[in-house]
Coordinates of C-alpha atoms and ligand atoms in Angstrom, one line a residue:
Chain A
M208 CA -19.1 100.3 -14.9
T209 CA -20.9 99.2 -11.1
I210 CA -22.0 95.4 -10.8
K211 CA -25.1 95.7 -9.1
H212 CA -26.3 93.8 -6.0
D213 CA -29.3 94.0 -4.1
D214 CA -29.9 91.5 -2.0
R215 CA -26.9 91.5 0.0
P216 CA -25.7 93.6 3.2
A217 CA -22.5 95.9 2.4
G218 CA -19.3 95.5 3.5
D219 CA -18.1 93.7 6.3
A220 CA -21.5 91.6 6.6
W221 CA -21.6 89.7 3.9
K222 CA -19.2 86.7 3.3
P223 CA -18.8 84.1 1.4
R224 CA -20.5 81.0 2.9
I225 CA -21.1 78.3 0.0
R226 CA -19.1 74.9 0.4
P227 CA -18.7 73.1 -3.1
V228 CA -18.7 69.7 -2.5
K229 CA -17.1 67.8 -5.1
F230 CA -17.0 63.7 -6.0
V231 CA -15.6 62.2 -8.8
V232 CA -17.3 59.3 -11.5
A233 CA -14.2 57.1 -13.0
G234 CA -13.8 54.5 -15.5
G235 CA -12.8 53.4 -18.8
F236 CA -13.7 54.9 -21.9
G237 CA -17.7 54.6 -22.7
A238 CA -18.1 53.0 -18.9
G239 CA -21.3 56.0 -18.4
K240 CA -19.3 58.2 -16.7
T241 CA -21.5 60.8 -18.5
T242 CA -24.9 59.4 -18.0
F243 CA -23.9 58.4 -14.6
V244 CA -23.4 62.2 -14.4
G245 CA -26.8 62.8 -16.1
A246 CA -29.2 60.9 -14.0
L247 CA -27.6 63.2 -10.5
S248 CA -27.7 66.2 -11.8
E249 CA -30.1 68.9 -11.8
I250 CA -29.0 70.3 -14.7
P251 CA -27.7 68.6 -17.8
P252 CA -24.1 68.3 -17.9
L253 CA -22.0 71.1 -18.7
R254 CA -18.6 70.4 -20.5
T255 CA -15.9 72.3 -20.4
E256 CA -12.0 72.0 -21.1
A257 CA -8.9 71.5 -19.6
A258 CA -6.1 71.8 -21.5
M259 CA -2.2 70.4 -21.8
T260 CA 0.7 72.5 -23.0
T261 CA 3.5 70.6 -24.6
V262 CA 6.8 72.1 -24.9
G263 CA 9.0 71.0 -27.7
A264 CA 5.9 68.0 -28.8
R265 CA 7.8 69.3 -32.6
V266 CA 11.0 70.3 -32.3
D267 CA 12.3 72.7 -35.5
H268 CA 16.1 71.9 -34.8
R269 CA 17.3 74.3 -37.6
R270 CA 15.5 77.1 -35.9
G271 CA 16.8 76.2 -32.3
S272 CA 13.7 76.8 -31.4
E273 CA 10.9 74.4 -29.6
A274 CA 7.0 74.1 -30.9
K275 CA 4.6 74.6 -27.7
T276 CA 1.3 73.0 -28.7
T277 CA -2.3 72.7 -26.3
T278 CA -3.9 69.3 -26.5
T279 CA -7.1 70.1 -25.1
V280 CA -9.9 67.7 -23.7
A281 CA -13.7 67.5 -22.9
M282 CA -14.9 67.0 -19.2
D283 CA -18.8 66.7 -18.1
F284 CA -20.3 67.5 -14.8
G285 CA -23.4 67.2 -13.3
R286 CA -24.2 70.3 -10.2
L287 CA -26.6 68.5 -7.8
T288 CA -27.9 71.6 -4.9
V289 CA -28.4 70.6 -1.4
D290 CA -29.4 73.1 0.1
E291 CA -28.4 77.0 -0.4
Y292 CA -25.1 76.5 1.7
L293 CA -24.2 73.5 0.0
V294 CA -23.9 72.2 -3.9
M295 CA -22.7 68.5 -4.8
Y296 CA -20.0 68.6 -8.0
L297 CA -19.8 65.5 -10.4
F298 CA -17.0 65.3 -12.3
G299 CA -16.7 62.7 -15.0
T300 CA -12.6 62.0 -15.8
P301 CA -11.8 61.7 -19.5
G302 CA -12.4 57.6 -20.5
Q303 CA -8.7 58.1 -22.4
E304 CA -4.7 57.4 -20.1
R305 CA -3.5 60.1 -21.6
F306 CA -5.1 61.8 -20.1
G307 CA -3.4 61.5 -17.0
F308 CA -2.8 64.8 -16.1
M309 CA -6.3 66.0 -15.6
W310 CA -6.2 64.0 -12.9
D311 CA -5.5 65.9 -10.4
D312 CA -7.6 68.6 -11.1
I313 CA -9.9 67.1 -11.0
C314 CA -9.5 65.1 -8.1
T315 CA -7.7 66.8 -5.7
H316 CA -10.2 67.1 -2.3
A317 CA -12.5 65.5 -4.2
L318 CA -14.7 63.9 -1.4
G319 CA -15.3 60.9 -3.0
A320 CA -15.0 58.6 -6.1
V321 CA -17.1 56.4 -8.5
V322 CA -15.6 53.7 -10.8
L323 CA -17.6 52.7 -13.4
V324 CA -16.6 49.7 -14.6
D325 CA -17.1 47.6 -17.9
T326 CA -17.1 44.5 -17.5
D327 CA -15.9 43.7 -21.1
R328 CA -13.1 45.9 -20.8
L329 CA -12.1 45.7 -16.7
D330 CA -8.5 46.6 -17.3
Q331 CA -9.3 49.9 -18.1
S332 CA -10.7 50.6 -14.6
F333 CA -7.2 49.9 -13.3
P334 CA -5.7 53.4 -13.9
A335 CA -9.1 54.6 -12.5
V336 CA -8.6 52.1 -9.1
D337 CA -4.8 52.6 -8.5
Y338 CA -5.0 56.5 -8.9
F339 CA -7.6 56.3 -6.1
E340 CA -5.6 54.2 -3.7
A341 CA -2.6 55.7 -4.2
K342 CA -4.5 59.4 -3.4
D343 CA -6.6 58.1 -0.6
I344 CA -9.9 58.9 -1.7
P345 CA -12.6 57.0 -0.4
F346 CA -14.6 54.8 -3.8
V347 CA -16.7 52.6 -3.9
V348 CA -17.1 50.2 -7.2
A349 CA -20.3 49.8 -9.7
V350 CA -20.1 47.3 -12.2
N351 CA -21.9 48.6 -15.3
R352 CA -25.2 46.8 -16.6
F353 CA -24.7 46.6 -20.1
E354 CA -26.7 45.0 -22.3
G355 CA -25.7 41.4 -23.7
T356 CA -22.9 41.2 -20.9
T357 CA -22.7 37.8 -19.1
R358 CA -23.5 38.5 -15.8
H359 CA -20.2 38.6 -13.7
D360 CA -20.4 38.1 -10.0
L361 CA -19.2 40.8 -8.3
G362 CA -16.4 38.5 -6.2
A363 CA -14.8 37.7 -8.8
V364 CA -14.9 41.3 -10.5
R365 CA -13.8 42.3 -7.2
D366 CA -10.5 39.1 -7.5
A367 CA -9.9 41.0 -11.4
L368 CA -9.2 44.4 -10.0
G369 CA -7.2 43.5 -6.9
V370 CA -9.2 46.2 -4.8
S371 CA -9.3 44.9 -1.5
P372 CA -12.5 43.8 0.6
N373 CA -12.8 47.0 2.0
V374 CA -13.8 48.6 -0.6
P375 CA -18.0 48.5 -1.3
M376 CA -19.4 47.6 -4.7
T377 CA -22.3 46.8 -6.4
E378 CA -23.9 46.4 -9.6
C379 CA -26.0 49.3 -11.4
D380 CA -27.5 51.3 -15.0
A381 CA -26.1 54.5 -14.7
R382 CA -29.3 54.6 -17.2
H383 CA -31.5 55.1 -14.0
T384 CA -31.5 57.8 -11.8
E385 CA -32.6 55.3 -8.8
S386 CA -29.3 52.9 -9.9
A387 CA -27.0 55.8 -10.0
K388 CA -28.8 57.3 -6.7
Q389 CA -27.9 53.7 -4.4
V390 CA -24.4 54.1 -6.2
L391 CA -23.7 57.6 -4.7
L392 CA -25.4 57.0 -1.2
L393 CA -23.4 54.0 -0.8
L394 CA -20.5 56.2 -1.2
L395 CA -21.6 58.5 1.4
D396 CA -22.6 55.9 3.8
E397 CA -18.8 55.0 3.4
L398 CA -18.0 58.3 4.2
V399 CA -20.3 58.2 7.0
N400 CA -18.6 54.9 8.0
A401 CA -15.3 57.0 8.0
A402 CA -16.8 60.5 9.7
R403 CA -17.7 58.3 12.5
A404 CA -14.7 56.1 13.2
R405 CA -12.3 59.8 13.7
A406 CA -14.6 61.2 15.5
A407 CA -14.4 57.6 17.8
A408 CA -10.7 57.7 17.1
T409 CA -10.4 61.6 19.2
V410 CA -12.6 60.8 21.6
V411 CA -10.5 57.8 22.7
Chain B
M59 CA 6.3 83.7 -19.2
S60 CA 6.1 85.7 -22.9
A61 CA 2.9 86.1 -24.5
E62 CA 1.8 83.6 -27.5
P63 CA 1.7 85.2 -30.7
P64 CA -2.3 85.6 -31.8
S65 CA -3.6 82.3 -32.3
K66 CA -4.7 82.0 -35.9
G67 CA -8.3 81.0 -36.0
H68 CA -7.9 77.6 -33.5
G69 CA -9.4 79.5 -30.9
R70 CA -12.3 77.6 -29.4
T71 CA -12.3 73.9 -30.4
G72 CA -14.4 70.7 -29.9
G73 CA -11.6 68.3 -29.7
H74 CA -8.2 67.6 -29.1
D75 CA -7.1 70.3 -31.5
V76 CA -4.1 72.2 -31.5
V77 CA -5.3 75.4 -29.8
R78 CA -2.8 78.8 -28.2
P79 CA -5.8 79.0 -25.7
F80 CA -3.2 80.9 -23.6
V81 CA -3.6 84.0 -25.2
M82 CA -5.7 85.8 -23.0
T83 CA -3.8 85.0 -19.9
G84 CA -0.7 86.3 -21.2
G85 CA 1.0 83.0 -22.2
R86 CA 0.6 81.6 -18.6
T87 CA -0.6 78.3 -17.8
R88 CA -1.1 77.6 -14.1
A89 CA -2.9 80.0 -11.7
D90 CA -0.5 80.9 -8.5
R91 CA -3.4 80.7 -6.5
R92 CA -3.9 77.1 -4.9
D93 CA -7.2 77.9 -3.5
L94 CA -8.7 78.0 -6.6
R95 CA -9.7 74.2 -8.0
I96 CA -12.6 73.8 -10.4
E97 CA -15.0 73.1 -7.7
T98 CA -14.3 76.6 -6.1
M99 CA -17.3 78.9 -5.5
L100 CA -16.9 82.8 -6.6
T101 CA -18.6 85.9 -6.0
A102 CA -18.3 89.8 -7.6
V103 CA -17.5 91.7 -4.8
P104 CA -20.0 94.7 -4.1
G105 CA -19.2 97.9 -6.4
A106 CA -16.6 95.9 -8.1
T107 CA -16.3 97.5 -10.9
T108 CA -15.2 97.4 -14.7
S109 CA -12.6 99.1 -15.6
G110 CA -9.1 97.9 -16.8
L111 CA -10.2 94.8 -17.5
S112 CA -10.6 92.5 -20.8
A113 CA -13.6 91.7 -22.5
E114 CA -13.4 88.0 -20.8
Q115 CA -12.6 89.2 -16.8
V116 CA -15.6 92.0 -17.5
K117 CA -18.3 88.5 -18.7
L118 CA -16.7 86.5 -15.9
L119 CA -17.3 89.1 -13.3
R120 CA -20.7 89.1 -14.3
L121 CA -21.1 85.7 -14.3
C122 CA -19.9 85.7 -10.7
Q123 CA -22.9 88.1 -9.7
A124 CA -24.2 84.4 -8.2
P125 CA -22.2 82.7 -6.6
I126 CA -20.8 80.3 -9.2
S127 CA -17.7 77.5 -9.7
I128 CA -15.2 77.7 -11.7
A129 CA -16.1 74.3 -13.3
E130 CA -19.4 76.0 -14.5
A131 CA -18.3 79.9 -15.1
S132 CA -16.2 78.1 -18.0
A133 CA -18.6 76.3 -19.4
E134 CA -20.4 79.3 -19.3
L135 CA -17.5 81.0 -21.2
G136 CA -16.5 78.6 -23.3
L137 CA -13.2 78.7 -22.2
V138 CA -11.0 75.5 -20.9
I139 CA -10.5 75.5 -17.7
G140 CA -7.3 77.2 -16.9
V141 CA -7.7 80.5 -18.5
T142 CA -10.7 81.5 -16.3
T143 CA -9.3 80.0 -13.0
I144 CA -6.2 82.8 -14.1
L145 CA -8.7 85.1 -15.1
A146 CA -10.3 84.9 -12.0
A147 CA -6.9 84.3 -9.3
D148 CA -6.4 88.1 -11.3
L149 CA -9.8 89.4 -10.0
V150 CA -9.7 88.0 -6.7
S151 CA -6.1 89.8 -6.5
E152 CA -7.4 93.3 -7.6
G153 CA -10.2 93.5 -5.3
R154 CA -13.1 92.5 -7.5
L155 CA -13.9 88.4 -7.2
E156 CA -14.6 86.9 -3.6
V157 CA -13.6 83.4 -3.1
H158 CA -16.0 81.0 -1.2
Q159 CA -14.7 79.2 1.7
T160 CA -12.7 76.3 0.5
D161 CA -10.3 75.1 3.4
P162 CA -9.8 71.9 3.3
V163 CA -11.3 70.4 6.7
E164 CA -12.3 66.9 7.3
I165 CA -16.2 66.6 6.8
E166 CA -19.0 66.6 9.2
L167 CA -21.7 63.9 10.0
D168 CA -24.7 66.5 9.7
V169 CA -22.9 67.4 6.4
L170 CA -22.7 64.3 4.9
S171 CA -26.6 63.3 6.4
R172 CA -27.6 67.1 4.1
M173 CA -26.5 65.2 1.0
I174 CA -27.6 61.0 2.1
D175 CA -31.1 63.4 2.5
A176 CA -30.7 65.4 -0.9
V177 CA -30.0 62.0 -2.8
R178 CA -32.8 59.9 -1.3
A179 CA -35.0 62.7 -2.5
L180 CA -33.8 62.7 -6.1
Ligands
LIG252 N1 -27.1 48.9 -20.7 C1 -26.2 50.0 -20.3 N2 -26.3 50.9 -20.8 C2 -25.5 51.9 -20.3 C3 -25.2 51.9 -19.2 N3 -24.3 53.2 -18.8 C4 -24.4 54.2 -20.3 N4 -24.4 53.1 -21.3 C5 -24.3 53.5 -22.9 O1 -23.0 53.4 -22.5 C6 -22.8 54.6 -24.0 C7 -22.2 55.6 -23.1 O2 -21.7 56.4 -21.8 P1 -21.4 57.5 -21.8 O3 -21.8 57.4 -20.4 O4 -21.8 58.6 -22.6 O5 -19.7 57.1 -21.4 P2 -18.4 57.8 -20.6 O6 -18.3 57.4 -19.5 O7 -19.1 58.9 -20.6 O8 -17.9 57.6 -21.9 P3 -16.1 58.5 -22.6 O9 -16.8 60.0 -21.6 O10 -16.4 58.5 -24.2 O11 -15.4 58.1 -21.7 C8 -24.4 55.2 -24.2 O12 -24.8 54.8 -24.8 C9 -25.0 55.0 -22.8 O13 -26.2 55.2 -22.9 C10 -25.5 51.1 -18.5 O14 -26.0 50.9 -17.2 N5 -26.6 49.6 -19.2
LIG253 MG1 -18.3 61.0 -21.2

Protein backbone atom coordinates (compact mmCIF):
# COMPACT_ATOMS: atom_id res chain seq x y z
CA MET A 1 0.00 0.00 0.00
CA THR A 2 1.26 3.43 -0.84
CA ILE A 3 0.34 6.72 0.76
CA LYS A 4 -0.67 9.10 -2.00
CA HIS A 5 0.55 12.61 -2.40
CA ASP A 6 -1.25 14.53 -5.06
CA ASP A 7 -0.09 18.09 -5.08
CA ARG A 8 3.56 17.84 -4.29
CA PRO A 9 6.66 17.59 -6.44
CA ALA A 10 8.36 14.24 -5.96
CA GLY A 11 11.74 13.65 -4.40
CA ASP A 12 14.15 16.37 -3.44
CA ALA A 13 12.07 19.21 -4.81
CA TRP A 14 9.80 19.12 -1.79
CA LYS A 15 11.14 20.17 1.56
CA PRO A 16 9.37 20.36 4.89
CA ARG A 17 8.61 23.96 5.55
CA ILE A 18 5.91 24.65 8.11
CA ARG A 19 7.19 26.42 11.16
CA PRO A 20 5.30 25.76 14.37
CA VAL A 21 5.58 28.41 17.04
CA LYS A 22 4.65 27.47 20.57
CA PHE A 23 3.18 29.51 23.39
CA VAL A 24 2.35 28.27 26.85
CA VAL A 25 -0.64 29.24 28.95
CA ALA A 26 0.02 28.51 32.60
CA GLY A 27 -1.64 29.21 35.91
CA GLY A 28 -3.15 27.50 38.88
CA PHE A 29 -6.04 25.08 39.01
CA GLY A 30 -9.14 26.64 37.43
CA ALA A 31 -7.38 29.90 36.56
CA GLY A 32 -8.96 29.93 33.10
CA LYS A 33 -6.26 28.32 30.96
CA THR A 34 -8.58 26.21 28.83
CA THR A 35 -10.97 29.11 28.43
CA PHE A 36 -8.12 31.36 27.30
CA VAL A 37 -6.86 28.83 24.77
CA GLY A 38 -10.40 28.35 23.47
CA ALA A 39 -10.95 32.09 23.07
CA LEU A 40 -8.02 32.33 20.64
CA SER A 41 -7.97 28.95 18.93
CA GLU A 42 -9.40 28.45 15.45
CA ILE A 43 -10.42 24.93 16.51
CA PRO A 44 -12.12 23.85 19.74
CA PRO A 45 -9.27 23.12 22.15
CA LEU A 46 -7.89 19.65 21.60
CA ARG A 47 -7.09 17.43 24.50
CA THR A 48 -4.17 15.12 24.66
CA GLU A 49 -2.44 13.23 27.40
CA ALA A 50 1.07 12.84 28.62
CA ALA A 51 2.19 9.98 30.78
CA MET A 52 4.59 9.64 33.62
CA THR A 53 6.00 6.28 34.50
CA THR A 54 6.65 5.81 38.17
CA VAL A 55 8.90 2.96 39.05
CA GLY A 56 8.48 1.52 42.50
CA ALA A 57 5.32 3.30 43.44
CA ARG A 58 4.27 0.04 44.98
CA VAL A 59 7.15 -2.22 45.75
CA ASP A 60 6.49 -5.85 46.32
CA HIS A 61 9.30 -6.74 48.70
CA ARG A 62 8.53 -10.42 48.86
CA ARG A 63 8.97 -10.86 45.14
CA GLY A 64 11.64 -8.21 44.91
CA SER A 65 9.86 -6.69 41.94
CA GLU A 66 8.87 -3.12 41.42
CA ALA A 67 5.42 -2.20 40.23
CA LYS A 68 5.71 0.16 37.30
CA THR A 69 2.69 2.38 37.05
CA THR A 70 1.90 5.14 34.65
CA THR A 71 -0.04 8.26 35.46
CA THR A 72 -1.51 10.26 32.65
CA VAL A 73 -2.52 13.86 32.70
CA ALA A 74 -4.53 15.80 30.19
CA MET A 75 -3.50 19.04 28.59
CA ASP A 76 -5.39 21.26 26.22
CA PHE A 77 -4.11 23.09 23.24
CA GLY A 78 -5.35 25.27 20.46
CA ARG A 79 -4.10 26.40 17.07
CA LEU A 80 -3.93 29.61 15.14
CA THR A 81 -2.81 29.36 11.54
CA VAL A 82 -0.96 32.49 10.47
CA ASP A 83 -0.34 31.44 6.88
CA GLU A 84 0.73 28.32 5.04
CA TYR A 85 4.24 28.52 6.48
CA LEU A 86 3.52 29.52 10.05
CA VAL A 87 1.29 28.00 12.74
CA MET A 88 0.92 29.18 16.32
CA TYR A 89 0.12 26.65 19.04
CA LEU A 90 -1.16 27.53 22.48
CA PHE A 91 -0.57 24.87 25.12
CA GLY A 92 -2.25 24.92 28.51
CA THR A 93 -0.20 23.42 31.31
CA PRO A 94 -1.91 21.13 33.79
CA GLY A 95 -3.06 23.10 36.83
CA GLN A 96 -1.78 20.92 39.61
CA GLU A 97 1.74 21.16 40.84
CA ARG A 98 2.24 17.44 40.90
CA PHE A 99 2.28 17.41 37.13
CA GLY A 100 5.39 19.53 36.99
CA PHE A 101 7.12 16.63 35.28
CA MET A 102 5.38 17.62 32.06
CA TRP A 103 6.50 21.18 32.04
CA ASP A 104 9.77 20.62 30.25
CA ASP A 105 7.97 18.69 27.50
CA ILE A 106 5.46 21.46 27.08
CA CYS A 107 7.80 24.41 27.42
CA THR A 108 10.98 23.42 25.59
CA HIS A 109 11.53 26.01 22.87
CA ALA A 110 8.33 27.85 23.71
CA LEU A 111 8.52 31.39 22.40
CA GLY A 112 6.69 32.88 25.34
CA ALA A 113 4.13 32.28 28.03
CA VAL A 114 1.03 33.74 29.63
CA VAL A 115 0.60 33.26 33.36
CA LEU A 116 -3.08 33.46 34.25
CA VAL A 117 -3.68 34.59 37.79
CA ASP A 118 -6.76 34.07 39.92
CA THR A 119 -6.29 36.64 42.68
CA ASP A 120 -8.19 34.43 45.13
CA ARG A 121 -5.48 31.85 44.72
CA LEU A 122 -2.39 33.90 44.07
CA ASP A 123 -0.05 31.31 45.52
CA GLN A 124 -1.00 28.89 42.74
CA SER A 125 0.74 31.18 40.26
CA PHE A 126 4.13 30.96 41.94
CA PRO A 127 5.28 27.70 40.30
CA ALA A 128 4.59 29.09 36.81
CA VAL A 129 6.34 32.40 37.49
CA ASP A 130 9.33 30.62 39.03
CA TYR A 131 9.53 28.21 36.13
CA PHE A 132 9.51 30.81 33.36
CA GLU A 133 11.99 32.99 35.20
CA ALA A 134 14.33 30.06 35.72
CA LYS A 135 14.07 28.97 32.08
CA ASP A 136 14.34 32.50 30.69
CA ILE A 137 11.07 32.16 28.82
CA PRO A 138 9.51 35.60 28.23
CA PHE A 139 6.12 35.84 29.89
CA VAL A 140 3.31 38.22 30.71
CA VAL A 141 0.97 38.04 33.69
CA ALA A 142 -2.77 38.27 33.08
CA VAL A 143 -4.99 38.74 36.10
CA ASN A 144 -8.26 37.02 35.36
CA ARG A 145 -11.30 38.91 36.56
CA PHE A 146 -13.65 36.44 38.16
CA GLU A 147 -17.05 37.66 39.32
CA GLY A 148 -17.24 38.42 42.99
CA THR A 149 -13.53 38.78 43.39
CA THR A 150 -12.30 42.06 44.76
CA ARG A 151 -10.56 44.23 42.25
CA HIS A 152 -6.86 44.09 42.90
CA ASP A 153 -4.56 46.79 41.77
CA LEU A 154 -1.93 45.36 39.48
CA GLY A 155 0.93 46.82 41.49
CA ALA A 156 -0.20 44.89 44.54
CA VAL A 157 -0.47 41.68 42.51
CA ARG A 158 3.00 42.30 41.11
CA ASP A 159 4.41 42.71 44.61
CA ALA A 160 2.61 39.65 45.89
CA LEU A 161 3.90 37.56 42.99
CA GLY A 162 7.35 39.04 43.24
CA VAL A 163 7.71 39.53 39.49
CA SER A 164 10.13 42.13 38.24
CA PRO A 165 8.83 45.52 37.01
CA ASN A 166 9.75 44.71 33.41
CA VAL A 167 7.32 41.79 33.19
CA PRO A 168 4.19 43.14 31.47
CA MET A 169 1.02 42.71 33.46
CA THR A 170 -2.62 43.23 32.54
CA GLU A 171 -6.16 42.30 33.49
CA CYS A 172 -8.25 40.06 31.29
CA ASP A 173 -11.42 38.09 30.94
CA ALA A 174 -10.39 34.84 29.36
CA ARG A 175 -13.92 34.19 28.16
CA HIS A 176 -13.74 36.97 25.63
CA THR A 177 -11.66 36.72 22.49
CA GLU A 178 -11.00 40.45 22.43
CA SER A 179 -9.61 40.39 25.94
CA ALA A 180 -7.51 37.26 25.36
CA LYS A 181 -6.21 38.84 22.14
CA GLN A 182 -4.88 41.84 24.05
CA VAL A 183 -2.97 39.53 26.37
CA LEU A 184 -1.36 37.64 23.52
CA LEU A 185 -0.56 40.92 21.75
CA LEU A 186 1.12 42.16 24.92
CA LEU A 187 3.31 39.08 24.88
CA LEU A 188 4.08 39.46 21.18
CA ASP A 189 5.03 43.12 21.77
CA GLU A 190 7.39 41.97 24.45
CA LEU A 191 8.98 39.55 21.99
CA VAL A 192 9.29 42.33 19.40
CA ASN A 193 11.12 44.49 21.95
CA ALA A 194 13.46 41.64 22.77
CA ALA A 195 14.11 40.96 19.07
CA ARG A 196 14.81 44.68 18.46
CA ALA A 197 17.21 44.75 21.40
CA ARG A 198 19.02 41.72 20.03
CA ALA A 199 19.24 43.29 16.57
CA ALA A 200 20.61 46.53 18.03
CA ALA A 201 23.18 44.60 20.04
CA THR A 202 24.50 42.82 16.96
CA VAL A 203 24.73 46.03 14.91
CA VAL A 204 26.81 47.81 17.54
CA MET B 1 14.35 -2.43 27.99
CA SER B 2 11.92 -5.32 28.05
CA ALA B 3 8.39 -5.18 26.77
CA GLU B 4 5.58 -4.70 29.23
CA PRO B 5 2.96 -7.40 29.59
CA PRO B 6 -0.28 -6.64 27.76
CA SER B 7 -2.54 -4.35 29.75
CA LYS B 8 -5.77 -5.72 31.11
CA GLY B 9 -8.38 -3.31 29.92
CA HIS B 10 -6.63 -0.22 31.21
CA GLY B 11 -5.51 0.86 27.78
CA ARG B 12 -7.34 4.15 27.28
CA THR B 13 -8.14 6.59 29.92
CA GLY B 14 -9.70 9.89 30.76
CA GLY B 15 -8.34 10.82 34.16
CA HIS B 16 -5.28 9.94 36.08
CA ASP B 17 -5.84 6.22 36.12
CA VAL B 18 -3.12 3.71 36.16
CA VAL B 19 -2.45 2.70 32.58
CA ARG B 20 0.12 0.95 30.50
CA PRO B 21 0.26 3.15 27.44
CA PHE B 22 3.75 2.14 26.44
CA VAL B 23 2.96 -1.43 25.42
CA MET B 24 2.93 -0.51 21.74
CA THR B 25 6.40 0.99 21.98
CA GLY B 26 7.91 -2.18 23.37
CA GLY B 27 8.20 -0.60 26.79
CA ARG B 28 10.20 2.42 25.65
CA THR B 29 9.04 5.56 27.38
CA ARG B 30 11.24 8.14 25.65
CA ALA B 31 12.11 8.69 22.03
CA ASP B 32 15.81 9.05 21.36
CA ARG B 33 15.25 12.00 19.04
CA ARG B 34 15.42 15.38 20.73
CA ASP B 35 13.99 17.22 17.72
CA LEU B 36 10.52 15.77 18.17
CA ARG B 37 8.54 18.08 20.41
CA ILE B 38 4.80 18.40 20.96
CA GLU B 39 4.54 21.15 18.33
CA THR B 40 6.79 19.48 15.76
CA MET B 41 5.15 19.12 12.37
CA LEU B 42 5.35 15.85 10.48
CA THR B 43 4.53 14.85 6.92
CA ALA B 44 4.52 11.43 5.31
CA VAL B 45 7.34 10.98 2.81
CA PRO B 46 5.87 10.76 -0.69
CA GLY B 47 5.58 7.10 -1.66
CA ALA B 48 6.08 5.78 1.87
CA THR B 49 4.68 2.29 2.26
CA THR B 50 2.92 0.84 5.26
CA SER B 51 4.46 -2.61 5.02
CA GLY B 52 5.51 -4.04 8.35
CA LEU B 53 3.89 -1.28 10.35
CA SER B 54 1.64 -1.67 13.36
CA ALA B 55 -1.97 -0.53 13.11
CA GLU B 56 -1.17 2.62 15.10
CA GLN B 57 1.77 3.48 12.88
CA VAL B 58 -0.37 3.06 9.80
CA LYS B 59 -2.93 5.43 11.30
CA LEU B 60 -0.21 7.91 12.17
CA LEU B 61 1.27 7.78 8.67
CA ARG B 62 -2.20 8.36 7.21
CA LEU B 63 -2.77 11.38 9.44
CA CYS B 64 0.53 12.77 8.26
CA GLN B 65 -0.49 12.93 4.62
CA ALA B 66 -1.09 16.57 5.36
CA PRO B 67 1.31 18.28 7.75
CA ILE B 68 0.25 17.74 11.35
CA SER B 69 1.83 18.36 14.74
CA ILE B 70 2.66 15.57 17.17
CA ALA B 71 0.18 17.04 19.64
CA GLU B 72 -2.67 17.03 17.11
CA ALA B 73 -1.79 13.54 15.93
CA SER B 74 -1.86 12.35 19.55
CA ALA B 75 -5.27 13.90 20.14
CA GLU B 76 -6.52 12.40 16.88
CA LEU B 77 -5.19 8.91 17.67
CA GLY B 78 -6.10 8.98 21.36
CA LEU B 79 -2.53 8.14 22.31
CA VAL B 80 -0.42 9.78 24.97
CA ILE B 81 2.14 12.23 23.58
CA GLY B 82 5.11 10.06 24.52
CA VAL B 83 3.78 7.07 22.60
CA THR B 84 3.04 9.11 19.47
CA THR B 85 6.52 10.59 19.66
CA ILE B 86 8.16 7.16 19.81
CA LEU B 87 6.01 5.78 16.98
CA ALA B 88 6.86 8.86 14.93
CA ALA B 89 10.57 8.59 15.70
CA ASP B 90 10.58 5.05 14.34
CA LEU B 91 8.79 6.15 11.17
CA VAL B 92 11.29 8.98 10.73
CA SER B 93 14.28 6.69 11.07
CA GLU B 94 12.69 4.29 8.56
CA GLY B 95 12.37 7.17 6.12
CA ARG B 96 8.58 7.15 6.04
CA LEU B 97 7.99 10.38 7.91
CA GLU B 98 9.62 13.73 7.38
CA VAL B 99 10.17 16.24 10.18
CA HIS B 100 9.56 19.87 9.33
CA GLN B 101 12.22 22.37 10.26
CA THR B 102 12.54 22.47 14.01
CA ASP B 103 15.99 23.98 14.53
CA PRO B 104 15.35 26.48 17.26
CA VAL B 105 16.32 29.84 15.84
CA GLU B 106 15.80 33.24 17.36
CA ILE B 107 12.47 34.51 16.19
CA GLU B 108 12.74 37.13 13.45
CA LEU B 109 10.90 40.44 13.54
CA ASP B 110 9.01 39.76 10.33
CA VAL B 111 7.71 36.46 11.70
CA LEU B 112 6.53 38.28 14.81
CA SER B 113 4.72 40.90 12.78
CA ARG B 114 2.95 38.21 10.77
CA MET B 115 1.76 36.72 14.07
CA ILE B 116 0.67 40.09 15.38
CA ASP B 117 -1.36 40.72 12.23
CA ALA B 118 -3.01 37.31 12.54
CA VAL B 119 -3.92 37.85 16.20
CA ARG B 120 -5.25 41.36 15.52
CA ALA B 121 -7.45 39.94 12.78
CA LEU B 122 -9.17 37.50 15.16
N1 LIG C 1 -15.60 35.41 35.35
C1 LIG C 1 -14.67 34.75 34.69
N2 LIG C 1 -14.74 33.40 34.61
C2 LIG C 1 -13.77 32.75 33.95
C3 LIG C 1 -12.70 33.42 33.33
N3 LIG C 1 -11.88 32.52 32.74
C4 LIG C 1 -12.43 31.32 32.99
N4 LIG C 1 -13.57 31.43 33.71
C5 LIG C 1 -14.41 30.34 34.19
O1 LIG C 1 -13.68 29.65 35.19
C6 LIG C 1 -13.89 28.23 35.08
C7 LIG C 1 -12.55 27.52 34.94
O2 LIG C 1 -11.96 27.86 33.70
P1 LIG C 1 -11.00 26.87 32.89
O3 LIG C 1 -10.66 27.53 31.63
O4 LIG C 1 -11.57 25.51 32.82
O5 LIG C 1 -9.75 26.84 33.87
P2 LIG C 1 -8.43 25.95 33.72
O6 LIG C 1 -7.30 26.81 34.17
O7 LIG C 1 -8.32 25.37 32.38
O8 LIG C 1 -8.73 24.81 34.79
P3 LIG C 1 -7.88 23.45 35.03
O9 LIG C 1 -7.44 22.94 33.70
O10 LIG C 1 -8.84 22.55 35.71
O11 LIG C 1 -6.74 23.83 35.91
C8 LIG C 1 -14.81 28.04 33.90
O12 LIG C 1 -16.11 27.89 34.40
C9 LIG C 1 -14.70 29.34 33.11
O13 LIG C 1 -15.88 29.65 32.42
C10 LIG C 1 -12.67 34.85 33.42
O14 LIG C 1 -11.77 35.51 32.89
N5 LIG C 1 -13.68 35.45 34.11
MG1 LIG D 1 -8.04 23.32 31.80
